[in-house]
CSV table of C-alpha atoms and ligand atoms in Angstrom, one decimal:
chain,number,residue,atom,x,y,z
A,88,MET,CA,-79.6,-7.2,50.1
A,89,PHE,CA,-77.0,-7.3,52.7
A,90,PHE,CA,-78.3,-4.1,54.2
A,91,LYS,CA,-81.8,-5.4,54.1
A,92,ILE,CA,-80.9,-8.4,56.2
A,93,ILE,CA,-79.1,-6.2,58.8
A,94,SER,CA,-82.1,-3.9,59.1
A,95,PHE,CA,-84.5,-6.8,59.4
A,96,THR,CA,-82.5,-8.4,62.2
A,97,SER,CA,-82.2,-5.1,64.1
A,98,ASN,CA,-85.9,-4.5,63.8
A,99,LEU,CA,-86.6,-7.9,65.1
A,100,SER,CA,-84.5,-7.3,68.2
A,101,ALA,CA,-86.3,-4.0,68.9
A,102,GLN,CA,-89.6,-5.6,68.2
A,103,VAL,CA,-92.2,-5.2,71.0
A,104,SER,CA,-94.7,-7.9,71.6
A,105,MET,CA,-98.4,-7.1,72.2
A,106,PRO,CA,-100.1,-8.4,75.3
A,107,SER,CA,-101.5,-11.9,74.9
A,108,ASP,CA,-105.0,-10.4,75.4
A,109,LYS,CA,-105.9,-9.2,71.9
A,110,ALA,CA,-108.5,-6.9,73.5
A,111,ALA,CA,-106.1,-5.4,76.1
A,112,THR,CA,-106.9,-1.8,77.0
A,113,GLY,CA,-104.8,1.0,75.7
A,114,GLU,CA,-103.2,1.6,79.1
A,115,THR,CA,-102.3,-2.1,79.4
A,116,LYS,CA,-100.7,-2.1,75.9
A,117,PHE,CA,-98.6,0.9,76.8
A,118,LEU,CA,-97.5,-0.5,80.1
A,119,TYR,CA,-96.5,-3.8,78.5
A,120,SER,CA,-94.6,-2.3,75.7
A,121,ASN,CA,-92.9,0.2,77.9
A,122,MET,CA,-91.9,-2.5,80.3
A,123,GLN,CA,-90.3,-4.4,77.4
A,124,LYS,CA,-88.4,-1.3,76.4
A,125,LEU,CA,-87.2,-0.6,79.9
A,126,ALA,CA,-86.1,-4.2,80.2
A,127,GLN,CA,-83.6,-3.9,77.4
A,128,THR,CA,-81.3,-2.0,79.8
A,129,LYS,CA,-82.9,-1.7,83.2
A,130,VAL,CA,-84.6,-3.6,86.0
A,131,ILE,CA,-87.5,-2.2,88.0
A,132,PHE,CA,-87.3,-2.9,91.7
A,133,GLY,CA,-90.4,-4.2,93.5
A,134,HIS,CA,-91.5,-4.9,97.0
A,135,GLN,CA,-94.4,-6.9,98.4
A,136,ASP,CA,-96.9,-5.0,100.6
A,137,ASP,CA,-94.6,-2.0,100.5
A,138,LEU,CA,-97.2,0.7,101.4
A,139,ALA,CA,-99.2,-1.4,103.9
A,140,TYR,CA,-96.7,-2.1,106.6
A,141,GLY,CA,-93.0,-2.5,107.4
A,142,MET,CA,-90.7,-3.1,110.3
A,143,GLY,CA,-92.3,-1.6,113.4
A,144,TRP,CA,-95.2,0.1,111.7
A,145,SER,CA,-98.4,-0.5,109.8
A,146,TYR,CA,-100.9,1.6,107.9
A,147,GLU,CA,-99.1,4.9,108.1
A,148,LYS,CA,-100.0,7.0,105.1
A,149,GLY,CA,-97.1,7.6,102.8
A,150,ARG,CA,-94.7,5.3,104.7
A,151,SER,CA,-92.6,2.6,103.0
A,152,ASP,CA,-89.4,0.9,104.3
A,153,ILE,CA,-87.9,1.2,100.8
A,154,LYS,CA,-88.6,5.0,100.8
A,155,SER,CA,-87.2,5.4,104.3
A,156,VAL,CA,-83.9,3.9,103.2
A,157,THR,CA,-83.6,5.3,99.7
A,158,GLY,CA,-85.9,8.3,99.4
A,159,SER,CA,-87.9,6.6,96.7
A,160,TYR,CA,-90.8,4.1,96.7
A,161,PRO,CA,-90.2,0.9,94.7
A,162,GLY,CA,-91.4,0.8,91.1
A,163,VAL,CA,-93.4,-2.4,91.4
A,164,TYR,CA,-95.7,-3.0,94.3
A,165,GLY,CA,-96.8,-6.6,95.0
A,166,TRP,CA,-100.2,-7.3,96.7
A,167,GLU,CA,-101.7,-10.5,97.9
A,168,LEU,CA,-105.3,-11.6,97.3
A,169,GLY,CA,-105.5,-14.6,99.6
A,170,HIS,CA,-108.9,-14.7,101.4
A,171,LEU,CA,-110.6,-12.6,98.7
A,172,GLU,CA,-112.3,-15.9,97.8
A,173,LEU,CA,-113.8,-16.1,101.4
A,174,ASP,CA,-115.4,-12.6,101.1
A,175,SER,CA,-113.1,-11.6,103.9
A,176,ALA,CA,-112.5,-7.9,104.5
A,177,LYS,CA,-108.8,-8.6,105.0
A,178,ASN,CA,-106.3,-10.7,103.1
A,179,LEU,CA,-104.7,-13.7,104.6
A,180,ASP,CA,-101.9,-11.4,106.0
A,181,GLY,CA,-104.4,-9.1,107.6
A,182,VAL,CA,-104.3,-6.3,105.0
A,183,PRO,CA,-107.7,-4.8,104.4
A,184,PHE,CA,-108.8,-5.1,100.7
A,185,LYS,CA,-110.1,-1.6,100.8
A,186,ASN,CA,-106.6,-0.4,101.6
A,187,ILE,CA,-105.2,-2.5,98.7
A,188,ILE,CA,-107.6,-0.8,96.3
A,189,SER,CA,-106.5,2.6,97.5
A,190,TYR,CA,-102.8,1.7,97.3
A,191,VAL,CA,-103.3,0.4,93.7
A,192,LYS,CA,-104.8,3.7,92.7
A,193,GLU,CA,-102.1,5.7,94.4
A,194,VAL,CA,-99.4,3.7,92.7
A,195,TYR,CA,-101.1,4.0,89.3
A,196,ASP,CA,-101.4,7.7,89.7
A,197,ARG,CA,-97.7,8.1,90.1
A,198,GLY,CA,-96.7,5.7,87.4
A,199,GLY,CA,-95.8,2.7,89.5
A,200,ILE,CA,-96.8,-0.8,88.6
A,201,ASN,CA,-99.1,-3.1,90.7
A,202,GLU,CA,-98.8,-6.9,90.8
A,203,PHE,CA,-101.0,-9.5,92.4
A,204,SER,CA,-100.4,-13.0,93.8
A,205,TRP,CA,-103.2,-15.1,95.2
A,206,HIS,CA,-102.6,-17.8,97.8
A,207,PHE,CA,-106.2,-18.9,97.7
A,208,ASN,CA,-107.7,-21.6,99.8
A,209,ASP,CA,-108.4,-25.0,98.3
A,210,PRO,CA,-111.9,-24.6,96.7
A,211,VAL,CA,-112.8,-28.3,97.4
A,212,THR,CA,-111.6,-28.8,101.0
A,213,GLY,CA,-111.5,-25.2,102.2
A,214,ALA,CA,-107.9,-25.8,103.5
A,215,THR,CA,-105.2,-23.2,103.0
A,216,ALA,CA,-103.1,-22.8,99.8
A,217,TRP,CA,-100.4,-24.8,101.4
A,218,SER,CA,-102.5,-28.0,102.0
A,219,THR,CA,-101.1,-31.0,100.1
A,220,PRO,CA,-101.5,-33.7,99.1
A,221,THR,CA,-104.8,-33.1,97.3
A,222,ASN,CA,-106.4,-33.7,94.0
A,223,THR,CA,-108.4,-30.5,93.8
A,224,VAL,CA,-107.3,-29.3,90.4
A,225,LYS,CA,-109.0,-32.0,88.4
A,226,GLN,CA,-112.2,-31.4,90.3
A,227,ILE,CA,-112.4,-27.7,89.6
A,228,ILE,CA,-111.5,-27.5,85.9
A,229,PRO,CA,-114.3,-27.5,83.4
A,230,GLY,CA,-116.2,-30.7,83.7
A,231,GLY,CA,-115.0,-31.3,87.3
A,232,GLU,CA,-117.6,-31.8,90.0
A,233,HIS,CA,-116.4,-28.7,92.0
A,234,PHE,CA,-116.0,-26.5,88.9
A,235,ASN,CA,-118.6,-24.0,90.3
A,236,ALA,CA,-116.7,-23.5,93.5
A,237,TYR,CA,-113.7,-22.2,91.4
A,238,VAL,CA,-115.9,-20.1,89.2
A,239,LYS,CA,-117.1,-18.3,92.3
A,240,TYR,CA,-113.5,-17.5,93.2
A,241,LEU,CA,-113.0,-15.9,89.8
A,242,ASP,CA,-116.3,-14.0,90.1
A,243,LYS,CA,-115.0,-12.5,93.4
A,244,PHE,CA,-111.7,-11.6,91.7
A,245,ALA,CA,-113.7,-9.8,89.0
A,246,VAL,CA,-115.7,-7.8,91.5
A,247,PHE,CA,-112.4,-6.8,93.1
A,248,ALA,CA,-110.7,-6.0,89.9
A,249,ASN,CA,-113.5,-3.8,88.7
A,250,GLN,CA,-112.8,-1.5,91.6
A,251,LEU,CA,-109.3,-0.8,90.3
A,252,LYS,CA,-110.1,2.2,88.2
A,253,GLY,CA,-108.2,5.3,87.4
A,254,PRO,CA,-109.4,8.9,87.5
A,255,LYS,CA,-111.2,8.7,84.1
A,256,GLY,CA,-112.9,5.4,85.0
A,257,GLU,CA,-110.3,3.4,83.0
A,258,MET,CA,-109.3,0.0,84.3
A,259,ILE,CA,-105.9,0.1,86.0
A,260,PRO,CA,-103.5,-2.4,84.4
A,261,VAL,CA,-102.1,-4.9,86.8
A,262,ILE,CA,-99.8,-7.8,86.6
A,263,PHE,CA,-101.8,-10.9,87.7
A,264,ARG,CA,-99.6,-13.9,88.7
A,265,PRO,CA,-101.9,-16.7,89.4
A,266,LEU,CA,-101.1,-20.4,90.3
A,267,HIS,CA,-97.5,-19.5,91.0
A,268,GLU,CA,-94.6,-21.8,92.1
A,269,HIS,CA,-96.4,-24.6,90.4
A,270,THR,CA,-93.2,-26.6,89.7
A,271,GLY,CA,-92.9,-27.1,93.4
A,272,SER,CA,-95.3,-29.2,95.5
A,273,TRP,CA,-96.4,-27.1,98.4
A,274,PHE,CA,-99.6,-25.5,97.0
A,275,TRP,CA,-102.7,-27.3,96.1
A,276,TRP,CA,-102.0,-26.5,92.4
A,277,GLY,CA,-98.4,-27.8,92.7
A,278,SER,CA,-96.7,-30.3,90.4
A,279,LYS,CA,-97.6,-33.4,92.4
A,280,GLU,CA,-101.2,-32.4,92.9
A,281,CYS,CA,-102.2,-32.4,89.2
A,282,THR,CA,-101.1,-33.5,85.8
A,283,PRO,CA,-99.6,-30.9,83.3
A,284,GLU,CA,-102.9,-31.1,81.3
A,285,GLU,CA,-105.0,-30.4,84.4
A,286,TYR,CA,-102.8,-27.4,85.4
A,287,ILE,CA,-102.9,-26.0,81.9
A,288,ALA,CA,-106.7,-26.5,81.8
A,289,LEU,CA,-107.0,-24.6,85.1
A,290,TRP,CA,-104.8,-21.8,83.9
A,291,ARG,CA,-106.5,-21.4,80.5
A,292,PHE,CA,-110.0,-21.5,82.0
A,293,THR,CA,-108.9,-18.8,84.6
A,294,VAL,CA,-107.6,-16.5,81.9
A,295,ASP,CA,-110.4,-17.1,79.4
A,296,TYR,CA,-113.1,-16.7,82.0
A,297,LEU,CA,-111.6,-13.4,83.2
A,298,ARG,CA,-111.2,-12.1,79.7
A,299,LYS,CA,-114.3,-13.4,77.9
A,300,ASN,CA,-116.9,-13.7,80.7
A,301,LYS,CA,-115.7,-10.9,83.0
A,302,LYS,CA,-114.4,-8.6,80.3
A,303,LEU,CA,-111.2,-7.9,82.2
A,304,HIS,CA,-108.7,-6.5,79.6
A,305,ASN,CA,-106.3,-4.9,82.0
A,306,LEU,CA,-104.4,-8.0,83.1
A,307,ILE,CA,-100.8,-8.7,82.2
A,308,ILE,CA,-100.5,-12.3,83.0
A,309,GLY,CA,-97.4,-13.6,84.9
A,310,TYR,CA,-96.2,-17.2,84.7
A,311,SER,CA,-93.9,-17.9,87.6
A,312,ALA,CA,-92.3,-21.2,88.4
A,313,ALA,CA,-90.4,-22.4,91.5
A,314,GLY,CA,-87.4,-24.7,90.9
A,315,TYR,CA,-86.6,-26.4,87.6
A,316,ALA,CA,-83.5,-28.0,86.0
A,317,THR,CA,-84.3,-28.0,82.3
A,318,GLU,CA,-86.3,-26.0,79.8
A,319,LYS,CA,-88.5,-29.0,79.4
A,320,ASP,CA,-89.3,-28.8,83.2
A,321,TYR,CA,-89.8,-25.1,83.0
A,322,LEU,CA,-92.3,-25.3,80.1
A,323,GLU,CA,-94.0,-28.6,81.0
A,324,ARG,CA,-97.0,-26.7,82.4
A,325,TYR,CA,-96.7,-23.6,80.3
A,326,PRO,CA,-100.2,-22.8,79.2
A,327,GLY,CA,-99.3,-21.3,75.8
A,328,ASP,CA,-98.4,-17.9,74.4
A,329,GLY,CA,-101.9,-16.7,74.2
A,330,TYR,CA,-102.2,-17.0,78.0
A,331,VAL,CA,-98.9,-15.4,79.3
A,332,ASP,CA,-97.1,-12.1,79.1
A,333,ILE,CA,-94.4,-12.2,81.7
A,334,ILE,CA,-92.4,-15.3,82.5
A,335,GLY,CA,-90.2,-15.8,85.5
A,336,PHE,CA,-89.4,-17.7,88.6
A,337,ASP,CA,-89.3,-17.3,92.4
A,338,ALA,CA,-86.0,-18.0,94.1
A,339,TYR,CA,-84.9,-17.3,97.6
A,340,MET,CA,-81.5,-17.4,99.1
A,341,GLU,CA,-81.3,-19.8,102.0
A,342,LYS,CA,-77.8,-19.5,103.4
A,343,ASP,CA,-75.1,-20.3,100.9
A,344,ALA,CA,-74.5,-17.4,98.5
A,345,ASN,CA,-72.6,-19.6,96.0
A,346,TYR,CA,-75.3,-22.1,95.9
A,347,PHE,CA,-77.8,-19.3,95.3
A,348,LYS,CA,-75.7,-17.7,92.6
A,349,THR,CA,-75.4,-21.0,90.7
A,350,ASP,CA,-79.1,-21.7,91.1
A,351,LEU,CA,-79.9,-18.2,89.7
A,352,ASP,CA,-77.5,-18.8,86.8
A,353,ASN,CA,-79.1,-22.1,86.0
A,354,ARG,CA,-82.6,-20.9,86.1
A,355,TYR,CA,-82.0,-17.6,84.4
A,356,GLN,CA,-80.3,-19.3,81.5
A,357,ILE,CA,-83.3,-21.5,80.9
A,358,LEU,CA,-85.6,-18.6,81.4
A,359,GLU,CA,-83.8,-16.4,78.9
A,360,LYS,CA,-84.1,-19.1,76.3
A,361,ALA,CA,-87.8,-19.7,76.9
A,362,ALA,CA,-88.5,-15.9,77.0
A,363,THR,CA,-86.7,-15.5,73.6
A,364,GLU,CA,-88.4,-18.4,72.0
A,365,HIS,CA,-91.9,-17.4,73.2
A,366,HIS,CA,-91.4,-13.6,72.9
A,367,LYS,CA,-92.3,-13.1,76.6
A,368,LEU,CA,-90.9,-10.7,79.1
A,369,PRO,CA,-88.6,-12.3,81.8
A,370,ALA,CA,-88.8,-11.3,85.5
A,371,LEU,CA,-87.5,-12.4,88.9
A,372,THR,CA,-91.0,-12.6,90.2
A,373,GLU,CA,-90.1,-13.2,93.9
A,374,THR,CA,-86.8,-13.2,95.7
A,375,GLY,CA,-85.1,-12.3,98.9
A,376,TYR,CA,-82.8,-13.4,101.7
A,377,VAL,CA,-84.7,-13.6,105.0
A,378,LEU,CA,-83.4,-11.0,107.5
A,379,ILE,CA,-80.6,-10.1,105.0
A,380,PRO,CA,-77.8,-10.9,107.4
A,381,ASP,CA,-75.1,-10.3,104.6
A,382,PRO,CA,-74.6,-6.5,104.7
A,383,ASN,CA,-73.5,-6.6,101.0
A,384,TRP,CA,-76.1,-8.9,99.6
A,385,TRP,CA,-77.7,-6.3,97.3
A,386,THR,CA,-74.6,-5.3,95.4
A,387,GLN,CA,-72.6,-8.5,95.7
A,388,VAL,CA,-75.2,-11.2,95.2
A,389,LEU,CA,-78.4,-9.9,93.7
A,390,LEU,CA,-77.2,-7.0,91.5
A,391,PRO,CA,-74.6,-9.1,89.5
A,392,ALA,CA,-77.3,-11.5,88.5
A,393,LEU,CA,-79.7,-8.6,87.5
A,394,LYS,CA,-76.8,-7.1,85.4
A,395,GLN,CA,-76.2,-10.4,83.6
A,396,TYR,CA,-79.7,-11.4,82.7
A,397,LYS,CA,-82.6,-9.5,81.3
A,398,THR,CA,-85.1,-8.9,84.0
A,399,ALA,CA,-88.2,-6.7,83.7
A,400,TYR,CA,-88.6,-6.5,87.4
A,401,VAL,CA,-87.4,-8.1,90.6
A,402,LEU,CA,-89.9,-8.4,93.5
A,403,ILE,CA,-88.6,-8.6,97.1
A,404,TRP,CA,-90.9,-10.3,99.6
A,405,ARG,CA,-92.6,-8.6,102.5
A,406,ASN,CA,-91.3,-7.0,105.7
A,407,TYR,CA,-93.6,-8.7,108.1
A,408,LYS,CA,-91.9,-9.1,111.5
A,409,GLN,CA,-88.5,-9.6,113.3
A,410,ASP,CA,-88.1,-13.1,112.0
A,411,HIS,CA,-89.7,-12.6,108.6
A,412,TYR,CA,-88.5,-9.6,106.6
A,413,PHE,CA,-86.7,-9.4,103.2
A,414,ALA,CA,-86.2,-5.7,102.5
A,415,PRO,CA,-84.0,-3.2,104.4
A,416,PHE,CA,-85.3,-0.6,106.7
A,417,PRO,CA,-83.3,2.2,108.5
A,418,GLY,CA,-80.7,0.6,110.8
A,419,GLN,CA,-80.9,-2.8,109.1
A,420,ALA,CA,-77.5,-4.5,108.4
A,421,SER,CA,-77.8,-4.2,104.6
A,422,ALA,CA,-79.3,-0.7,104.5
A,423,SER,CA,-76.2,1.2,103.3
A,424,ASP,CA,-75.5,-1.4,100.7
A,425,PHE,CA,-79.1,-1.1,99.5
A,426,LYS,CA,-78.5,2.6,98.9
A,427,LYS,CA,-75.7,1.7,96.5
A,428,PHE,CA,-78.0,-0.9,94.9
A,429,TYR,CA,-80.6,1.8,94.5
A,430,ALA,CA,-78.1,4.3,93.0
A,431,ASP,CA,-76.9,1.8,90.5
A,432,PRO,CA,-77.8,2.9,86.9
A,433,LYS,CA,-79.2,-0.5,86.3
A,434,MET,CA,-82.0,-0.1,88.8
A,435,ILE,CA,-85.3,1.7,88.5
A,436,PHE,CA,-87.4,2.8,91.4
A,437,GLN,CA,-90.6,4.9,91.5
A,438,ASN,CA,-88.7,8.2,91.2
A,439,LYS,CA,-87.7,7.2,87.6
A,440,LEU,CA,-91.2,6.1,86.6
A,441,LYS,CA,-93.8,8.5,85.4
A,442,PRO,CA,-97.6,8.1,84.8
A,443,ALA,CA,-96.8,8.4,81.0
A,444,ILE,CA,-95.9,4.7,81.2
A,445,TYR,CA,-99.6,4.1,80.8
A,446,THR,CA,-100.4,6.7,78.2
A,447,LYS,CA,-97.6,6.8,75.6
A,448,ASN,CA,-94.6,5.0,74.1
A,449,LEU,CA,-91.6,5.9,76.2
B,96,BMA,C1,-95.5,-16.3,102.4
B,96,BMA,C2,-95.3,-15.8,103.8
B,96,BMA,C3,-96.6,-15.9,104.5
B,96,BMA,C4,-97.7,-15.2,103.8
B,96,BMA,C5,-97.7,-15.6,102.3
B,96,BMA,C6,-98.7,-14.8,101.5
B,96,BMA,O1,-94.3,-16.5,101.7
B,96,BMA,O2,-94.9,-14.4,103.8
B,96,BMA,O3,-96.5,-15.4,105.8
B,96,BMA,O4,-98.9,-15.5,104.3
B,96,BMA,O5,-96.4,-15.5,101.7
B,96,BMA,O6,-98.4,-13.5,101.5
């Protein structure tokens, strides 16, 4: 009996959760279970817009600031969908959607992982994602007078997502992280712009519509908060276990490393508890220190947190221009420290990921 209990407990800790979508494709199930296994001991490094542009360059085939510094691409590649809802050929940061489609395929073919955020315009007012105050959410959920405007957004998402196909015509699994940073109040879906019930209704409708109506079964759904002080805050707008696979938060360092470390500790502790209770995979869904003026930031500030708390992946924001970059590039002050960070056994970059992540249990 004693032995039975031990083996039951150890099975439980090794247990892998299935994606929340019961009809998830085979590749999606493999990706999600392999990410869970990797997360037991490792952290996958990610970078926003990595293949599209970097410091001093754009749209050069094969180029990546992360690769220029380390020799490897990142393992997770973040892409942005803002302006897809406008039928624009380019996203809100000027990246052509047709390029994003080809990057996603390239990444999938080499066993990397694609992730999407969507800073979409307000479907009622047409203003940017950052336009508050507003009371849009209650008008676009089922029963709301502008519901159809939101459905059109999702229809456009589905047309786009249907172009993300692998060589055999299979849908490429992607992490989809909608309605992010909702505990803050800077986006039209933020905490002051709607009630928890309205936010949850919007989230559930989004996921249900994409799964049931649009038959998209390649989405690993990411729930990613901004700041929060308690587990109750963190989960106040949680849409339910059937609607989420990855749970995380976005946290940027401003100036004070000690403040940032404490903030990470507080948020990670709450995240770990919620992740365990809900059997979800924790991630640091966005982070960075603009311009990385601290030459040891990677190994002294970020890495200790990643070593302490289970993190499936960490995504560093984009390298846009001289006053808005978050990742190192050759010659940048933190580049040599980043090489140490890259070489740390905790970290996984593209060179340690293989296409088998989508086809078998690692
Ligand atoms: C923000 C900034 C903006 C950008 C947006 C969406 O944090 O980088 O310049 O438009 O993300 O990518």
